[in-house]
Amino acid sequence: MIPVTTVADKLNQLLTNTNPVDIEIGFGKGQFILQKAQLYKNISFIGFEVKRKLVEHVDKIIERLNLDNIYVEASFANLSIPQKIPNGRIRNIYINFPDPWWKRSHRKRRIIQKEFINFFYNCLQIDGTIFVRTDVKEYSDFVEKNFAELETFVRVEHEIISDNIMSNREVRCKSEDLDIYYLAFRKIK
């Protein structure tokens, strides 16, 4: 009988091997994380998404493409990361086009707030980077302000590497000629 690999086993395999580990938070339809996993076989990718149907969609693609360097789950990153990701294990975190939560009363739901940044801080290795892409100027300013108030991160150039991998939203923004704000913050201590 062939042993069945459980979800916990798959995550554990990715976290305990020697490959660098990158996380995408809110991967949506998965275009970004799936392309990264296909192109960079020597990097492990973990994705967190709150919408179960999107996770099931991406899981089917992972299975069809037989990708063994990617794990996705339906959960809130701010709850899962502290429980499941060892401190100092993550190389990069990608947050592509997060929900800006326009209403003032909903802004506490924004993923990039000081308390959430602290969760991300713990799992990042020194020199680990949080990459943010947004098409909302006000949200970009909000993110910059939150990171500027921390002594543990420094703003760096967003390394848009030549692999030309974009999220679904980024493709749409470019086709509509909308501004995109690229932010990156490196953990320095």
XYZ file of N, CA and C in Angstrom:
567
model
N 0.831 -1.176 0.000
C 0.000 0.000 0.000
C 0.888 1.257 0.000
N 0.576 2.211 -0.872
C 1.331 3.457 -0.966
C 0.832 4.406 0.117
N 1.764 4.940 0.937
C 1.312 5.855 1.990
C 0.756 7.148 1.390
N -0.296 7.634 1.996
C -0.920 8.877 1.552
C -0.233 10.042 2.258
N 0.149 11.044 1.491
C 0.765 12.228 2.070
C -0.344 13.154 2.556
N -0.317 13.465 3.834
C -1.333 14.360 4.379
C -0.937 15.811 4.118
N -1.898 16.684 4.291
C -1.638 18.116 4.107
C -0.532 18.572 5.056
N -0.601 18.153 6.303
C 0.417 18.538 7.284
C 1.791 18.018 6.860
N 1.846 16.807 6.298
C 3.111 16.242 5.830
C 3.712 17.095 4.714
N 2.877 17.516 3.776
C 3.360 18.314 2.637
C 3.943 19.633 3.128
N 3.239 20.312 4.013
C 3.752 21.568 4.561
C 5.049 21.313 5.312
N 5.079 20.286 6.111
C 6.278 19.960 6.881
C 7.467 19.656 5.963
N 7.233 18.930 4.875
C 8.303 18.633 3.917
C 8.900 19.913 3.340
N 8.041 20.862 2.997
C 8.531 22.111 2.409
C 9.299 22.955 3.429
N 8.883 22.886 4.681
C 9.534 23.691 5.707
C 10.826 23.072 6.222
N 10.972 21.751 6.099
C 12.159 21.095 6.654
C 13.233 20.781 5.618
N 12.917 20.935 4.335
C 13.983 20.718 3.352
C 14.925 21.919 3.365
N 15.968 21.887 2.577
C 16.961 22.964 2.596
C 16.666 24.085 1.602
N 15.598 23.954 0.840
C 15.258 24.990 -0.144
C 14.787 26.275 0.536
N 15.031 27.420 -0.108
C 14.419 28.657 0.387
C 12.891 28.517 0.337
N 12.198 29.239 1.210
C 10.742 29.172 1.253
C 10.170 30.586 1.083
N 9.246 30.724 0.142
C 8.536 31.981 -0.097
C 7.056 31.773 0.172
N 6.396 32.822 0.636
C 4.957 32.791 0.931
C 4.246 33.820 0.059
N 3.065 33.445 -0.442
C 2.170 34.443 -1.024
C 0.904 34.473 -0.173
N 0.510 35.669 0.219
C -0.686 35.853 1.025
C -1.787 36.407 0.132
N -2.926 35.713 0.119
C -4.048 36.135 -0.711
C -3.773 35.893 -2.179
N -3.524 34.640 -2.551
C -3.093 34.339 -3.917
C -4.212 34.330 -4.954
N -5.472 34.461 -4.531
C -6.575 34.540 -5.492
C -6.648 33.320 -6.389
N -6.651 33.534 -7.697
C -6.731 32.430 -8.663
C -5.404 31.712 -8.830
N -4.358 32.208 -8.195
C -3.097 31.479 -8.118
C -2.113 31.687 -9.247
N -2.385 32.578 -10.154
C -1.496 32.731 -11.305
C -0.050 33.004 -10.883
N 0.156 33.902 -9.938
C 1.501 34.289 -9.513
C 2.240 33.116 -8.859
N 1.640 32.526 -7.829
C 2.325 31.471 -7.078
C 2.539 30.210 -7.931
N 1.581 29.899 -8.792
C 1.731 28.722 -9.652
C 2.860 28.908 -10.660
N 2.958 30.085 -11.253
C 4.037 30.325 -12.201
C 5.390 30.330 -11.503
N 5.444 30.910 -10.310
C 6.694 30.896 -9.535
C 7.128 29.450 -9.257
N 6.185 28.619 -8.808
C 6.505 27.230 -8.466
C 6.967 26.443 -9.689
N 6.413 26.735 -10.847
C 6.825 26.041 -12.068
C 8.205 26.493 -12.530
N 8.495 27.768 -12.383
C 9.758 28.309 -12.869
C 10.918 28.033 -11.922
N 10.647 28.095 -10.626
C 11.706 27.945 -9.621
C 11.499 26.662 -8.822
N 11.904 25.561 -9.373
C 11.711 24.241 -8.740
C 12.528 24.085 -7.455
N 13.585 24.891 -7.312
C 14.454 24.781 -6.131
C 14.005 25.706 -4.992
N 12.826 26.298 -5.121
C 12.245 27.128 -4.065
C 10.907 26.516 -3.673
N 10.636 26.495 -2.379
C 9.348 26.018 -1.881
C 8.411 27.209 -1.737
N 7.147 27.011 -2.122
C 6.155 28.079 -2.069
C 4.975 27.652 -1.204
N 4.546 28.578 -0.340
C 3.396 28.347 0.525
C 2.419 29.488 0.275
N 1.147 29.142 0.083
C 0.148 30.161 -0.175
C -0.991 30.105 0.824
N -1.423 31.274 1.278
C -2.570 31.397 2.168
C -3.631 32.232 1.469
N -4.859 31.725 1.473
C -5.990 32.405 0.830
C -7.221 32.111 1.666
N -8.053 33.120 1.898
C -9.230 32.911 2.751
C -10.398 32.278 2.001
N -10.414 32.349 0.691
C -11.541 31.811 -0.077
C -11.274 30.350 -0.458
N -12.030 29.461 0.163
C -11.845 28.020 -0.009
C -11.955 27.575 -1.472
N -12.898 28.129 -2.230
C -13.065 27.721 -3.629
C -11.829 28.044 -4.456
N -11.181 29.163 -4.157
C -9.950 29.507 -4.873
C -8.825 28.536 -4.513
N -8.754 28.140 -3.252
C -7.747 27.171 -2.828
C -7.982 25.833 -3.515
N -9.230 25.403 -3.576
C -9.552 24.142 -4.253
C -9.185 24.216 -5.735
N -9.446 25.346 -6.378
C -9.081 25.558 -7.781
C -7.565 25.431 -7.972
N -6.801 26.103 -7.120
C -5.333 26.062 -7.224
C -4.812 24.668 -6.892
N -5.401 24.009 -5.907
C -4.993 22.637 -5.562
C -5.140 21.689 -6.759
N -6.215 21.836 -7.511
C -6.422 20.992 -8.700
C -5.336 21.237 -9.742
N -4.945 22.476 -9.903
C -3.870 22.801 -10.856
C -2.542 22.235 -10.375
N -2.276 22.345 -9.079
C -1.045 21.784 -8.505
C -0.981 20.288 -8.782
N -2.088 19.615 -8.557
C -2.153 18.168 -8.794
C -1.968 17.844 -10.271
N -2.668 18.580 -11.136
C -2.573 18.331 -12.575
C -1.152 18.554 -13.103
N -0.474 19.583 -12.590
C 0.889 19.883 -13.027
C 1.940 19.085 -12.260
N 1.492 18.327 -11.275
C 2.381 17.496 -10.467
C 3.503 18.321 -9.822
N 3.121 19.443 -9.221
C 4.094 20.320 -8.571
C 4.293 19.858 -7.134
N 5.538 19.592 -6.766
C 5.799 19.139 -5.403
C 6.468 20.205 -4.535
N 6.640 21.412 -5.077
C 7.289 22.480 -4.321
C 6.313 23.590 -3.904
N 5.029 23.250 -3.836
C 4.021 24.250 -3.491
C 2.943 23.635 -2.595
N 2.529 24.432 -1.614
C 1.467 24.045 -0.683
C 0.558 25.256 -0.525
N -0.754 25.044 -0.618
C -1.711 26.134 -0.395
C -2.768 25.678 0.599
N -3.292 26.658 1.331
C -4.358 26.330 2.278
C -5.321 27.494 2.416
N -6.537 27.136 2.819
C -7.587 28.120 3.075
C -7.503 28.523 4.539
N -6.932 29.693 4.781
C -6.828 30.186 6.151
C -6.421 31.656 6.135
N -6.532 32.264 7.282
C -6.061 33.629 7.454
C -4.572 33.569 7.783
N -3.765 34.262 7.002
C -2.308 34.215 7.173
C -1.879 34.665 8.561
N -2.553 35.671 9.094
C -2.152 36.174 10.410
C -2.390 35.147 11.520
N -3.269 34.174 11.286
C -3.493 33.107 12.264
C -2.589 31.907 11.988
N -2.417 31.555 10.719
C -1.650 30.358 10.353
C -0.144 30.541 10.478
N 0.354 31.693 10.078
C 1.814 31.889 10.088
C 2.413 31.700 11.483
N 1.879 32.343 12.528
C 2.492 32.134 13.851
C 2.410 30.688 14.337
N 1.374 29.957 13.930
C 1.194 28.577 14.381
C 2.026 27.574 13.592
N 2.218 27.820 12.293
C 2.765 26.787 11.419
C 4.150 27.066 10.862
N 4.574 28.305 10.839
C 5.832 28.656 10.193
C 6.897 28.944 11.250
N 8.003 28.213 11.223
C 9.069 28.460 12.207
C 9.684 29.855 12.035
N 10.087 30.430 13.149
C 10.742 31.737 13.107
C 11.989 31.676 12.224
N 12.159 32.705 11.418
C 13.360 32.835 10.597
C 13.436 31.912 9.398
N 12.353 31.261 9.013
C 12.403 30.272 7.926
C 12.094 30.852 6.545
N 11.392 31.966 6.472
C 10.888 32.468 5.192
C 11.847 33.481 4.577
N 12.060 33.341 3.271
C 12.934 34.236 2.517
C 12.176 35.466 2.030
N 11.019 35.274 1.400
C 10.220 36.361 0.849
C 8.741 36.145 1.143
N 8.028 37.258 1.310
C 6.570 37.230 1.403
C 6.043 38.143 0.306
N 5.106 37.632 -0.476
C 4.480 38.400 -1.544
C 3.030 38.697 -1.162
N 2.663 39.962 -1.240
C 1.283 40.371 -1.002
C 0.886 41.200 -2.217
N 0.191 40.548 -3.133
C -0.151 41.160 -4.406
C -1.589 41.663 -4.408
N -1.739 42.963 -4.515
C -3.047 43.616 -4.641
C -4.007 43.224 -3.513
N -3.591 43.498 -2.267
C -4.483 43.170 -1.145
C -5.730 44.050 -1.168
N -6.779 43.540 -0.577
C -8.029 44.285 -0.487
C -7.772 45.573 0.291
N -8.071 46.742 -0.294
C -7.802 48.002 0.418
C -8.821 48.338 1.512
N -9.916 47.593 1.582
C -10.948 47.841 2.586
C -11.211 49.346 2.681
N -11.944 49.828 1.716
C -12.159 51.257 1.539
C -12.833 51.950 2.720
N -13.863 51.348 3.291
C -14.599 52.012 4.376
C -13.705 52.162 5.605
N -13.780 53.331 6.214
C -12.956 53.599 7.401
C -13.189 52.534 8.482
N -14.433 52.115 8.663
C -14.749 51.129 9.709
C -14.183 49.744 9.382
N -13.827 49.497 8.132
C -13.288 48.193 7.725
C -11.763 48.173 7.650
N -11.121 49.299 7.801
C -9.662 49.372 7.606
C -8.886 48.492 8.572
N -9.500 48.145 9.696
C -8.814 47.257 10.649
C -8.608 45.857 10.052
N -9.294 45.567 8.933
C -9.156 44.271 8.273
C -7.977 44.227 7.299
N -7.355 45.344 7.044
C -6.226 45.374 6.108
C -5.115 44.457 6.595
N -4.544 43.722 5.665
C -3.523 42.724 6.007
C -2.203 43.376 6.431
N -1.900 44.544 5.912
C -0.608 45.157 6.231
C -0.815 46.256 7.269
N -0.878 45.814 8.516
C -0.958 46.691 9.672
C 0.197 46.315 10.595
N 0.479 47.143 11.561
C 1.628 46.877 12.431
C 1.544 45.507 13.101
N 0.352 45.131 13.604
C 0.260 43.833 14.300
C 0.503 42.672 13.343
N 0.033 42.776 12.102
C 0.275 41.724 11.127
C 1.745 41.713 10.692
N 2.326 42.882 10.564
C 3.742 42.960 10.179
C 4.597 42.231 11.211
N 4.212 42.300 12.480
C 4.964 41.582 13.514
C 4.899 40.070 13.315
N 3.745 39.540 12.866
C 3.657 38.110 12.559
C 4.618 37.769 11.425
N 4.647 38.627 10.411
C 5.516 38.396 9.265
C 6.987 38.522 9.675
N 7.265 39.458 10.556
C 8.636 39.684 11.023
C 9.225 38.401 11.608
N 8.469 37.753 12.466
C 8.980 36.561 13.146
C 9.347 35.446 12.184
N 8.558 35.230 11.151
C 8.835 34.104 10.246
C 9.931 34.430 9.224
N 10.211 35.714 8.991
C 11.229 36.101 8.004
C 12.640 35.912 8.542
N 13.530 35.474 7.673
C 14.936 35.441 8.022
C 15.496 36.864 7.934
N 16.652 37.106 8.528
C 17.303 38.409 8.377
C 17.559 38.603 6.884
N 17.300 39.782 6.376
C 17.354 40.134 4.950
C 16.176 39.575 4.159
N 15.228 38.932 4.839
C 14.004 38.513 4.162
C 13.208 39.747 3.768
N 12.435 39.621 2.710
C 11.762 40.796 2.149
C 10.270 40.560 1.995
N 9.503 41.602 2.282
C 8.064 41.613 2.027
C 7.843 42.476 0.792
N 7.290 41.865 -0.253
C 6.993 42.562 -1.504
C 5.497 42.840 -1.581
N 5.149 44.083 -1.859
C 3.748 44.474 -1.952
C 3.509 45.145 -3.299
N 2.427 44.759 -3.944
C 1.992 45.411 -5.182
C 0.543 45.822 -4.980
N 0.236 47.061 -5.346
C -1.136 47.556 -5.233
C -1.395 48.578 -6.327
N -2.652 48.709 -6.687
C -3.045 49.731 -7.658
C -3.794 50.866 -6.975
N -3.713 50.928 -5.656
C -4.416 51.945 -4.873
C -3.377 52.822 -4.174
N -3.263 54.071 -4.602
C -2.265 54.997 -4.044
C -2.447 55.169 -2.537
N -3.672 55.336 -2.091
C -3.928 55.526 -0.669
C -3.461 54.319 0.141
N -3.657 53.132 -0.412
C -3.207 51.920 0.295
C -1.682 51.853 0.304
N -1.063 52.221 -0.802
C 0.394 52.277 -0.881
C 0.950 53.208 0.197
N 0.354 54.377 0.348
C 0.778 55.334 1.376
C 0.580 54.755 2.777
N -0.534 54.052 2.987
C -0.833 53.408 4.270
C 0.245 52.373 4.616
N 0.625 51.568 3.643
C 1.655 50.541 3.846
C 2.992 51.194 4.177
N 3.371 52.192 3.399
C 4.646 52.886 3.658
C 4.679 53.480 5.052
N 3.590 54.102 5.469
C 3.516 54.718 6.799
C 3.701 53.664 7.893
N 3.046 52.519 7.752
C 3.165 51.466 8.763
C 4.584 50.931 8.869
N 5.235 50.715 7.745
C 6.609 50.213 7.786
C 7.589 51.281 8.256
N 7.333 52.537 7.922
C 8.240 53.622 8.311
C 8.323 53.768 9.823
N 7.275 53.366 10.515
C 7.245 53.487 11.973
C 7.954 52.335 12.688
N 8.489 51.393 11.920
C 9.173 50.236 12.501
C 10.683 50.347 12.282
N 11.445 49.956 13.281
C 12.906 49.985 13.164
C 13.463 48.666 12.649
N 12.604 47.689 12.434
C 13.058 46.351 12.065
C 13.081 46.110 10.558
N 12.526 47.057 9.786
C 12.489 46.938 8.332
C 13.034 48.211 7.697
N 13.590 48.050 6.521
C 14.026 49.191 5.737
C 13.413 49.073 4.339
N 13.017 50.203 3.789
C 12.448 50.213 2.434
C 13.574 49.970 1.440
N 13.347 49.075 0.494
C 14.319 48.779 -0.563
C 13.602 48.845 -1.907
N 14.381 48.838 -2.958
C 13.786 48.803 -4.293
C 13.042 47.486 -4.470
N 11.876 47.560 -5.049
C 11.101 46.360 -5.359
C 11.794 45.683 -6.531
N 12.307 44.509 -6.301
C 13.057 43.789 -7.336
C 12.092 43.080 -8.277
N 11.661 43.794 -9.300
C 10.806 43.172 -10.301
C 11.747 42.440 -11.246
N 11.918 41.168 -10.978
C 12.885 40.407 -11.757
C 12.344 40.083 -13.137
N 13.230 39.709 -13.995
C 12.894 39.554 -15.408
C 12.040 38.330 -15.717
N 11.595 37.599 -14.703
C 10.753 36.435 -14.993
C 9.359 36.838 -15.481
N 9.009 38.109 -15.300
C 7.755 38.661 -15.828
C 6.514 37.927 -15.299
N 6.588 37.429 -14.076
C 5.451 36.744 -13.472
C 4.555 37.787 -12.803
N 3.285 37.765 -13.169
C 2.325 38.735 -12.649
C 1.088 38.008 -12.129
N 0.440 38.635 -11.168
C -0.850 38.122 -10.690
C -1.927 38.470 -11.717
N -3.089 37.838 -11.575
C -4.209 38.149 -12.467
C -4.544 39.638 -12.422
N -4.550 40.197 -11.222
C -4.892 41.611 -11.060
C -3.857 42.510 -11.741
N -2.590 42.146 -11.635
C -1.540 42.954 -12.260
C -1.675 42.954 -13.782
N -1.998 41.807 -14.349
C -2.219 41.712 -15.796
C -3.346 42.659 -16.198
N -4.427 42.638 -15.435
C -5.570 43.506 -15.729
C -5.195 44.981 -15.617
N -4.475 45.346 -14.547
C -4.067 46.741 -14.355
C -3.194 47.224 -15.511
N -2.274 46.384 -15.935
C -1.405 46.768 -17.047
C -2.204 46.916 -18.341
N -3.165 46.028 -18.567
C -3.964 46.115 -19.795
C -4.845 47.359 -19.805
N -5.221 47.846 -18.615
C -6.045 49.047 -18.507
C -5.202 50.300 -18.266
N -3.874 50.134 -18.308
C -2.925 51.235 -18.138
C -3.108 51.957 -16.801
N -3.382 51.180 -15.741
C -3.529 51.743 -14.402
C -2.172 51.800 -13.710
N -2.009 52.747 -12.811
C -0.774 52.838 -12.037
C -0.677 51.647 -11.089
N 0.538 51.148 -10.921
C 0.807 50.079 -9.961
C 1.931 50.570 -9.056
N 1.747 50.393 -7.764
C 2.734 50.822 -6.787
C 3.457 49.585 -6.263
N 4.775 49.567 -6.439
C 5.610 48.442 -6.041
C 6.386 48.845 -4.793
N 6.195 48.098 -3.727
C 6.854 48.385 -2.457
C 7.601 47.146 -1.988
N 8.726 47.344 -1.322
C 9.468 46.222 -0.748
C 10.150 46.683 0.535
N 10.110 45.808 1.543
C 10.656 46.125 2.843
C 11.487 44.925 3.325
N 12.757 45.196 3.650
C 13.679 44.128 4.053
C 13.855 44.147 5.561
N 13.822 42.958 6.150
C 14.055 42.804 7.602
C 15.540 43.025 7.865
N 15.862 43.959 8.753
C 17.262 44.282 8.995
C 17.762 43.846 10.367
N 16.868 43.524 11.265
C 17.330 43.022 12.575
C 16.278 42.177 13.226
